[in-house]
PDB file of C-alpha atoms in Angstrom:
ATOM      1  CA  MET I  18     -13.910  13.138 -11.581  1.00 44.00           C
ATOM      2  CA  LYS I  19     -13.745  10.425  -9.283  1.00 50.00           C
ATOM      3  CA  ILE I  20     -12.326   6.559 -11.172  1.00 60.00           C
ATOM      4  CA  CYS I  21     -11.820   3.403  -7.971  1.00 76.00           C
ATOM      5  CA  VAL I  22      -8.586   2.587  -9.932  1.00 77.00           C
ATOM      6  CA  ALA I  23      -6.551   6.166 -11.155  1.00 84.00           C
ATOM      7  CA  ILE I  24      -3.667   6.132  -9.411  1.00 90.00           C
ATOM      8  CA  LYS I  25      -3.676   7.111  -6.234  1.00 93.00           C
ATOM      9  CA  ARG I  26       0.367   7.331  -5.128  1.00 96.00           C
ATOM     10  CA  LEU I  27       3.767   6.913  -7.150  1.00 97.00           C
ATOM     11  CA  TYR I  28       6.836   4.835  -5.677  1.00 98.00           C
ATOM     12  CA  VAL I  29       9.836   6.269  -8.079  1.00 98.00           C
ATOM     13  CA  HIS I  30      12.984   4.973  -7.325  1.00 98.00           C
ATOM     14  CA  ALA I  31      16.106   7.059  -6.095  1.00 98.00           C
ATOM     15  CA  SER I  32      18.012   6.924  -8.962  1.00 97.00           C
ATOM     16  CA  ILE I  33      15.791   8.005 -11.034  1.00 97.00           C
ATOM     17  CA  TYR I  34      13.416  10.478  -8.946  1.00 98.00           C
ATOM     18  CA  ASP I  35      14.203  13.827 -10.050  1.00 98.00           C
ATOM     19  CA  GLU I  36      14.515  12.937 -13.145  1.00 98.00           C
ATOM     20  CA  PHE I  37      11.071  11.430 -13.062  1.00 97.00           C
ATOM     21  CA  LEU I  38       9.927  13.711 -10.955  1.00 98.00           C
ATOM     22  CA  THR I  39      10.396  17.198 -13.029  1.00 98.00           C
ATOM     23  CA  GLU I  40       9.107  15.482 -16.382  1.00 97.00           C
ATOM     24  CA  LEU I  41       5.426  14.499 -14.405  1.00 97.00           C
ATOM     25  CA  VAL I  42       5.601  18.130 -12.833  1.00 98.00           C
ATOM     26  CA  LYS I  43       6.630  19.027 -17.027  1.00 97.00           C
ATOM     27  CA  GLU I  44       3.377  16.888 -18.202  1.00 95.00           C
ATOM     28  CA  THR I  45       0.841  17.449 -15.954  1.00 96.00           C
ATOM     29  CA  ARG I  46       1.582  21.301 -15.298  1.00 93.00           C
ATOM     30  CA  ASP I  47       0.026  21.152 -19.366  1.00 89.00           C
ATOM     31  CA  VAL I  48      -3.029  19.570 -18.973  1.00 90.00           C
ATOM     32  CA  ALA I  49      -5.861  20.743 -20.182  1.00 91.00           C
ATOM     33  CA  MET I  50      -9.195  21.176 -16.439  1.00 90.00           C
ATOM     34  CA  SER I  51     -12.372  21.600 -18.327  1.00 89.00           C
ATOM     35  CA  ASN I  52     -16.185  20.725 -18.585  1.00 84.00           C
ATOM     36  CA  GLY I  53     -16.464  17.045 -20.509  1.00 79.00           C
ATOM     37  CA  ASP I  54     -18.177  19.513 -23.408  1.00 84.00           C
ATOM     38  CA  HIS I  55     -14.525  20.692 -24.350  1.00 84.00           C
ATOM     39  CA  PRO I  56     -12.674  17.298 -26.633  1.00 86.00           C
ATOM     40  CA  LEU I  57      -9.046  18.365 -24.734  1.00 87.00           C
ATOM     41  CA  THR I  58     -10.314  17.991 -21.716  1.00 89.00           C
ATOM     42  CA  PHE I  59      -8.498  16.033 -18.809  1.00 89.00           C
ATOM     43  CA  ILE I  60      -9.135  16.931 -15.637  1.00 91.00           C
ATOM     44  CA  GLY I  61     -12.979  17.629 -14.630  1.00 91.00           C
ATOM     45  CA  PRO I  62     -14.262  19.358 -11.962  1.00 93.00           C
ATOM     46  CA  ILE I  63     -14.426  17.047  -8.364  1.00 94.00           C
ATOM     47  CA  GLN I  64     -17.650  14.555  -8.228  1.00 88.00           C
ATOM     48  CA  ASN I  65     -19.472  16.117  -5.551  1.00 93.00           C
ATOM     49  CA  SER I  66     -19.910  18.875  -3.226  1.00 95.00           C
ATOM     50  CA  LEU I  67     -19.097  16.677   0.290  1.00 95.00           C
ATOM     51  CA  GLN I  68     -15.300  14.882  -2.317  1.00 95.00           C
ATOM     52  CA  PHE I  69     -14.374  18.654  -2.856  1.00 96.00           C
ATOM     53  CA  GLU I  70     -14.297  19.602   0.527  1.00 96.00           C
ATOM     54  CA  ARG I  71     -12.707  16.069   1.533  1.00 96.00           C
ATOM     55  CA  VAL I  72     -10.247  16.988  -0.718  1.00 97.00           C
ATOM     56  CA  LYS I  73      -9.780  20.974   0.349  1.00 98.00           C
ATOM     57  CA  ASP I  74      -9.472  18.774   3.811  1.00 98.00           C
ATOM     58  CA  LEU I  75      -6.195  16.863   1.876  1.00 98.00           C
ATOM     59  CA  LEU I  76      -4.870  20.583   0.527  1.00 98.00           C
ATOM     60  CA  ALA I  77      -5.164  21.360   3.999  1.00 98.00           C
ATOM     61  CA  ASP I  78      -3.262  18.677   5.420  1.00 98.00           C
ATOM     62  CA  ILE I  79      -0.152  19.149   3.454  1.00 98.00           C
ATOM     63  CA  ALA I  80      -0.563  23.103   4.839  1.00 98.00           C
ATOM     64  CA  LYS I  81      -0.259  22.845   7.539  1.00 98.00           C
ATOM     65  CA  ASN I  82       2.611  19.497   7.831  1.00 98.00           C
ATOM     66  CA  GLY I  83       4.676  21.597   5.112  1.00 98.00           C
ATOM     67  CA  TYR I  84       5.190  18.954   2.615  1.00 98.00           C
ATOM     68  CA  THR I  85       6.894  19.388  -0.110  1.00 99.00           C
ATOM     69  CA  VAL I  86       5.019  20.377  -3.403  1.00 99.00           C
ATOM     70  CA  ALA I  87       7.041  20.017  -6.498  1.00 98.00           C
ATOM     71  CA  LEU I  88       3.345  21.179  -8.788  1.00 98.00           C
ATOM     72  CA  GLY I  89       0.600  23.664  -7.559  1.00 97.00           C
ATOM     73  CA  ASP I  90      -0.345  25.916  -4.073  1.00 97.00           C
ATOM     74  CA  PRO I  91      -2.329  23.434  -1.188  1.00 97.00           C
ATOM     75  CA  GLN I  92      -3.720  26.942  -0.661  1.00 96.00           C
ATOM     76  CA  THR I  93      -5.253  27.918  -3.511  1.00 96.00           C
ATOM     77  CA  ALA I  94      -5.842  24.683  -5.908  1.00 96.00           C
ATOM     78  CA  ALA I  95      -8.891  25.020  -4.528  1.00 96.00           C
ATOM     79  CA  GLN I  96     -11.537  26.837  -7.022  1.00 91.00           C
ATOM     80  CA  LYS I  97     -14.275  29.010  -5.238  1.00 88.00           C
ATOM     81  CA  GLY I  98     -17.588  29.056  -6.761  1.00 90.00           C
ATOM     82  CA  SER I  99     -16.359  25.896  -8.372  1.00 93.00           C
ATOM     83  CA  TYR I 100     -15.748  22.051  -8.077  1.00 95.00           C
ATOM     84  CA  TYR I 101     -11.916  22.310  -9.473  1.00 95.00           C
ATOM     85  CA  VAL I 102      -8.960  22.002  -8.142  1.00 96.00           C
ATOM     86  CA  ARG I 103      -5.532  22.538 -10.079  1.00 96.00           C
ATOM     87  CA  PRO I 104      -3.135  19.449  -9.314  1.00 97.00           C
ATOM     88  CA  VAL I 105      -0.741  19.562  -7.050  1.00 98.00           C
ATOM     89  CA  ILE I 106       2.081  17.515  -6.764  1.00 98.00           C
ATOM     90  CA  VAL I 107       3.364  16.241  -3.251  1.00 99.00           C
ATOM     91  CA  ASP I 108       7.146  15.925  -3.221  1.00 99.00           C
ATOM     92  CA  ASN I 109       8.417  12.772  -0.688  1.00 99.00           C
ATOM     93  CA  PRO I 110       5.659  12.999   2.300  1.00 98.00           C
ATOM     94  CA  PRO I 111       6.180  11.174   4.976  1.00 98.00           C
ATOM     95  CA  GLU I 112       4.550   7.676   4.930  1.00 97.00           C
ATOM     96  CA  LYS I 113       1.999   8.048   6.959  1.00 96.00           C
ATOM     97  CA  SER I 114       0.419  11.627   6.141  1.00 98.00           C
ATOM     98  CA  ARG I 115      -3.130  11.437   5.259  1.00 98.00           C
ATOM     99  CA  ILE I 116      -2.534  11.899   1.418  1.00 98.00           C
ATOM    100  CA  VAL I 117      -0.153   8.874   1.075  1.00 97.00           C
ATOM    101  CA  ALA I 118      -2.750   6.884   3.235  1.00 94.00           C
ATOM    102  CA  GLU I 119      -6.346   7.811   2.312  1.00 94.00           C
ATOM    103  CA  GLU I 120      -7.877   7.664  -1.054  1.00 91.00           C
ATOM    104  CA  GLN I 121      -7.888  11.458  -1.927  1.00 93.00           C
ATOM    105  CA  PHE I 122      -9.672  10.814  -5.574  1.00 92.00           C
ATOM    106  CA  GLY I 123      -9.085  14.085  -6.386  1.00 94.00           C
ATOM    107  CA  PRO I 124      -5.961  15.809  -8.693  1.00 95.00           C
ATOM    108  CA  VAL I 125      -3.533  15.503  -5.732  1.00 97.00           C
ATOM    109  CA  LEU I 126      -0.582  13.107  -6.650  1.00 97.00           C
ATOM    110  CA  PRO I 127       2.176  12.310  -3.199  1.00 98.00           C
ATOM    111  CA  VAL I 128       5.417  10.368  -5.284  1.00 98.00           C
ATOM    112  CA  LEU I 129       7.542   9.053  -3.085  1.00 98.00           C
ATOM    113  CA  LYS I 130      10.870   7.566  -3.488  1.00 98.00           C
ATOM    114  CA  TRP I 131      12.195   3.817  -2.643  1.00 98.00           C
ATOM    115  CA  THR I 132      15.472   2.142  -3.183  1.00 98.00           C
ATOM    116  CA  ASP I 133      15.083  -1.560  -1.422  1.00 98.00           C
ATOM    117  CA  GLU I 134      12.490  -3.337  -3.475  1.00 97.00           C
ATOM    118  CA  GLU I 135      10.964  -5.911  -0.015  1.00 97.00           C
ATOM    119  CA  ASP I 136      10.135  -2.464   1.155  1.00 98.00           C
ATOM    120  CA  VAL I 137       8.619  -0.698  -0.954  1.00 97.00           C
ATOM    121  CA  LEU I 138       6.167  -3.803  -0.938  1.00 97.00           C
ATOM    122  CA  ARG I 139       5.595  -3.531   2.959  1.00 97.00           C
ATOM    123  CA  ARG I 140       4.536   0.051   2.131  1.00 96.00           C
ATOM    124  CA  ALA I 141       2.570  -1.022  -1.143  1.00 95.00           C
ATOM    125  CA  ASN I 142       0.492  -2.769   0.551  1.00 94.00           C
ATOM    126  CA  ASP I 143       0.423  -1.114   4.275  1.00 92.00           C
ATOM    127  CA  THR I 144      -2.728  -0.009   3.289  1.00 88.00           C
ATOM    128  CA  ARG I 145      -6.682  -1.446   3.495  1.00 83.00           C
ATOM    129  CA  GLN I 146      -7.594  -0.452   0.295  1.00 82.00           C
ATOM    130  CA  ALA I 147      -6.411  -3.429  -2.846  1.00 83.00           C
ATOM    131  CA  LEU I 148      -8.032  -2.183  -5.987  1.00 86.00           C
ATOM    132  CA  GLY I 149      -5.077  -2.173  -8.445  1.00 90.00           C
ATOM    133  CA  ALA I 150      -1.306  -1.849  -8.400  1.00 93.00           C
ATOM    134  CA  SER I 151       1.278  -1.540 -11.514  1.00 94.00           C
ATOM    135  CA  VAL I 152       5.113  -1.882 -11.813  1.00 95.00           C
ATOM    136  CA  TRP I 153       7.117  -0.388 -14.602  1.00 94.00           C
ATOM    137  CA  THR I 154      10.150  -1.682 -15.311  1.00 92.00           C
ATOM    138  CA  GLU I 155      11.870  -3.252 -18.354  1.00 87.00           C
ATOM    139  CA  GLU I 156      12.683  -5.624 -16.284  1.00 89.00           C
ATOM    140  CA  MET I 157       9.609  -8.531 -16.470  1.00 88.00           C
ATOM    141  CA  ASP I 158      11.633 -10.151 -13.697  1.00 90.00           C
ATOM    142  CA  ARG I 159      11.724  -8.298 -11.378  1.00 92.00           C
ATOM    143  CA  ALA I 160       8.085  -6.581 -13.030  1.00 92.00           C
ATOM    144  CA  GLU I 161       6.760 -10.758 -12.853  1.00 91.00           C
ATOM    145  CA  ARG I 162       7.430 -10.732  -9.351  1.00 94.00           C
ATOM    146  CA  MET I 163       6.718  -8.058  -7.665  1.00 96.00           C
ATOM    147  CA  MET I 164       3.612  -8.337  -9.225  1.00 93.00           C
ATOM    148  CA  GLY I 165       3.228 -11.100  -7.837  1.00 93.00           C
ATOM    149  CA  LYS I 166       3.847 -10.138  -3.815  1.00 95.00           C
ATOM    150  CA  LEU I 167       1.281  -6.419  -4.480  1.00 94.00           C
ATOM    151  CA  GLU I 168      -1.758  -6.783  -2.385  1.00 91.00           C
ATOM    152  CA  ALA I 169      -4.097  -5.717  -5.028  1.00 90.00           C
ATOM    153  CA  GLY I 170      -7.041  -7.379  -7.358  1.00 88.00           C
ATOM    154  CA  MET I 171      -5.642  -5.836 -10.367  1.00 89.00           C
ATOM    155  CA  VAL I 172      -2.067  -5.704 -11.003  1.00 93.00           C
ATOM    156  CA  TRP I 173      -0.334  -4.718 -13.894  1.00 91.00           C
ATOM    157  CA  SER I 174       3.462  -4.026 -15.715  1.00 92.00           C
ATOM    158  CA  ASN I 175       4.784  -1.116 -18.137  1.00 91.00           C
ATOM    159  CA  ALA I 176       0.435   0.161 -18.434  1.00 89.00           C
ATOM    160  CA  HIS I 177      -2.339   0.621 -15.774  1.00 89.00           C
ATOM    161  CA  PHE I 178      -6.349   0.351 -16.113  1.00 83.00           C
ATOM    162  CA  GLU I 179      -6.472  -1.688 -18.761  1.00 82.00           C
ATOM    163  CA  LEU I 180      -9.228  -3.916 -18.403  1.00 80.00           C
ATOM    164  CA  HIS I 181      -9.342  -7.238 -20.247  1.00 79.00           C
ATOM    165  CA  PRO I 182     -13.122  -9.210 -21.927  1.00 80.00           C
ATOM    166  CA  PHE I 183     -11.888 -12.370 -19.709  1.00 78.00           C
ATOM    167  CA  ALA I 184     -10.694 -10.775 -16.961  1.00 79.00           C
ATOM    168  CA  SER I 185     -12.019 -10.908 -13.542  1.00 80.00           C
ATOM    169  CA  LEU I 186     -12.645  -7.442 -11.869  1.00 78.00           C
ATOM    170  CA  GLY I 187     -12.827  -6.423  -8.257  1.00 81.00           C
ATOM    171  CA  GLY I 188     -10.004  -5.578  -5.321  1.00 77.00           C
ATOM    172  CA  HIS I 189      -9.256  -6.392  -2.108  1.00 76.00           C
ATOM    173  CA  LYS I 190      -9.132  -6.682   1.555  1.00 78.00           C
ATOM    174  CA  GLU I 191     -11.709  -2.694   1.888  1.00 77.00           C
ATOM    175  CA  SER I 192     -11.769  -3.195  -2.239  1.00 77.00           C
ATOM    176  CA  GLY I 193     -15.113  -4.527  -2.558  1.00 72.00           C
ATOM    177  CA  LEU I 194     -16.745  -8.511  -1.967  1.00 70.00           C
ATOM    178  CA  ALA I 195     -17.342  -9.129  -5.275  1.00 72.00           C
ATOM    179  CA  VAL I 196     -15.566  -9.360  -8.543  1.00 78.00           C
ATOM    180  CA  GLU I 197     -16.702  -9.636 -12.381  1.00 80.00           C
ATOM    181  CA  ASN I 198     -16.288 -10.816 -15.003  1.00 77.00           C
ATOM    182  CA  VAL I 199     -16.319 -15.345 -12.843  1.00 74.00           C
ATOM    183  CA  PRO I 200     -17.965 -17.888 -12.529  1.00 70.00           C
ATOM    184  CA  ASN I 201     -20.762 -17.161 -10.304  1.00 62.00           C
ATOM    185  CA  GLU I 202     -19.512 -20.884  -8.907  1.00 52.00           C
ATOM    186  CA  ALA I 203     -16.002 -20.155  -8.474  1.00 60.00           C
ATOM    187  CA  ASN I 204     -14.905 -20.924  -5.612  1.00 66.00           C
ATOM    188  CA  PRO I 205     -16.006 -19.034  -2.976  1.00 67.00           C
ATOM    189  CA  VAL I 206     -13.192 -19.679  -0.449  1.00 70.00           C
ATOM    190  CA  LEU I 207     -10.092 -18.298  -3.180  1.00 73.00           C
ATOM    191  CA  VAL I 208      -8.859 -15.009  -3.864  1.00 76.00           C
ATOM    192  CA  ARG I 209      -9.492 -13.953  -7.049  1.00 80.00           C
ATOM    193  CA  LYS I 210      -5.805 -11.477  -8.737  1.00 85.00           C
ATOM    194  CA  MET I 211      -5.818 -10.073 -12.346  1.00 85.00           C
ATOM    195  CA  LEU I 212      -2.111  -9.709 -13.863  1.00 85.00           C
ATOM    196  CA  SER I 213      -1.774  -8.448 -16.367  1.00 83.00           C
ATOM    197  CA  LEU I 214       2.066  -8.872 -17.803  1.00 78.00           C
ATOM    198  CA  HIS I 215       3.015  -7.158 -20.799  1.00 62.00           C
ATOM    199  CA  CYS I 216       1.303  -7.561 -23.632  1.00 45.00           C
ATOM    200  CA  HIS I 217      -0.979 -10.733 -22.362  1.00 40.00           C
ATOM    201  CA  VAL I 218      -3.090 -10.700 -19.559  1.00 41.00           C
ATOM    202  CA  ALA I 219      -3.380 -13.505 -16.538  1.00 42.00           C
ATOM    203  CA  ILE I 220      -6.280 -14.437 -13.781  1.00 39.00           C
ATOM    204  CA  CYS I 221      -4.987 -16.187 -11.600  1.00 39.00           C
ATOM    205  CA  ASN I 222      -6.794 -18.184  -7.997  1.00 37.00           C
ATOM    206  CA  PHE I 223      -5.328 -17.836  -5.097  1.00 36.00           C
ATOM    207  CA  ALA I 224      -6.019 -20.137  -2.499  1.00 33.00           C
ATOM    208  CA  SER I 225      -6.936 -18.175   0.803  1.00 30.00           C
ATOM    209  CA  ALA I 226      -5.523 -20.163   3.955  1.00 28.00           C
ATOM    210  CA  ALA I 227      -1.400 -20.230   2.543  1.00 30.00           C
ATOM    211  CA  HIS I 228       0.937 -17.524   0.274  1.00 35.00           C
ATOM    212  CA  LEU I 229      -2.227 -15.824   0.061  1.00 35.00           C
ATOM    213  CA  PHE I 230      -0.630 -13.249  -2.614  1.00 38.00           C
ATOM    214  CA  GLU I 231       2.183 -16.342  -3.683  1.00 42.00           C
ATOM    215  CA  SER I 232       1.944 -16.477  -7.298  1.00 42.00           C
ATOM    216  CA  ASN I 233       1.741 -20.809  -8.019  1.00 42.00           C
ATOM    217  CA  PRO I 234       2.337 -20.983 -12.497  1.00 38.00           C
ATOM    218  CA  ASP I 235       0.082 -23.875 -11.814  1.00 39.00           C
ATOM    219  CA  ASP I 236      -2.738 -21.532 -11.189  1.00 39.00           C
ATOM    220  CA  ILE I 237      -2.127 -18.902 -13.732  1.00 35.00           C
ATOM    221  CA  ILE I 238      -4.598 -19.275 -17.092  1.00 34.00           C
ATOM    222  CA  ARG I 239      -3.241 -17.462 -20.047  1.00 36.00           C
ATOM    223  CA  HIS I 240      -5.220 -14.944 -22.209  1.00 33.00           C
ATOM    224  CA  VAL I 241      -3.140 -13.147 -25.142  1.00 32.00           C
ATOM    225  CA  GLY I 242      -3.948  -9.351 -24.527  1.00 36.00           C
ATOM    226  CA  GLU I 243      -3.791  -6.733 -27.076  1.00 38.00           C
ATOM    227  CA  PRO I 244      -0.354  -4.962 -27.338  1.00 34.00           C
ATOM    228  CA  VAL I 245       0.176  -2.502 -25.274  1.00 34.00           C
ATOM    229  CA  ARG I 246       0.474   0.920 -27.362  1.00 32.00           C
ATOM    230  CA  SER I 247       3.872   1.794 -27.806  1.00 28.00           C
ATOM    231  CA  GLU I 248       3.280   5.269 -25.480  1.00 30.00           C
ATOM    232  CA  GLN I 249       2.174   2.961 -22.111  1.00 31.00           C
ATOM    233  CA  VAL I 250       5.735   1.138 -21.901  1.00 30.00           C
ATOM    234  CA  HIS I 251       8.339   3.208 -19.986  1.00 31.00           C
ATOM    235  CA  ASP I 252      11.686   3.846 -21.730  1.00 32.00           C
ATOM    236  CA  GLY I 253      14.304   4.018 -19.119  1.00 33.00           C
ATOM    237  CA  GLY I 254      17.118   2.428 -19.395  1.00 35.00           C
ATOM    238  CA  ALA I 255      17.004  -0.977 -17.396  1.00 34.00           C
ATOM    239  CA  SER I 256      17.415   0.112 -13.969  1.00 37.00           C
ATOM    240  CA  ARG I 257      14.123   2.571 -14.152  1.00 49.00           C
ATOM    241  CA  ASN I 258      11.655   1.091 -12.356  1.00 54.00           C
ATOM    242  CA  SER I 259       8.473   3.190 -10.869  1.00 60.00           C
ATOM    243  CA  PHE I 260       5.616   1.609  -9.509  1.00 55.00           C
ATOM    244  CA  ALA I 261       2.074   3.425  -8.812  1.00 58.00           C
ATOM    245  CA  GLU I 262      -0.782   2.509  -6.808  1.00 54.00           C
ATOM    246  CA  SER I 263      -4.488   2.566  -6.619  1.00 49.00           C
ATOM    247  CA  LEU I 264      -7.084   2.448  -3.577  1.00 45.00           C
TER     248      LEU I 264
END
């Protein structure tokens, strides 16, 4: 189990935090954990022994610091004699905690609370890695505004890890140097950022010298993409906003 752009942490608005966390725990508790031979498998084993030990180390740090856990037991989640780790959901841990700041590459998810938009953007961007991120909301003005300010190579609204054959694939900061699906003659002083806006894909170039992560409508080339599937659309009220980030 190792997906580079899988959601690494979740920021959920305080107005829906408790309800969202309850539903997340309910859904996660029922996921199937097995090897890939079973068609219903959702979580497989950790990829290798080195990564398994890293996940165990993060779980030990959660237990040592006494962080609130909404699902699972960090002391027993790692299965002896295998590379399986049962899902663990951490309830609003400190922003500087290891499980928030570091890549886990395992089924251990921190869920954090937010109220102020600028503050959550600052927290989300305070990382050395920046591969992908997503904004989930019915307020599309807010979605586009936040997507433009998120420092990540790929950003989606109301979806995550939906790739398009004409969209660039790559990260910012320490999440890789190259970008796939771009012409060889692409300007080396530009930073390419893919925005997937609801049912469309936008490919944006950003000058690295100024306003690196502020989108310019004139720089956007829109391609009509496939509609977002109904089960991927967040159906909460207008005030229901959440944000997910993968590193």
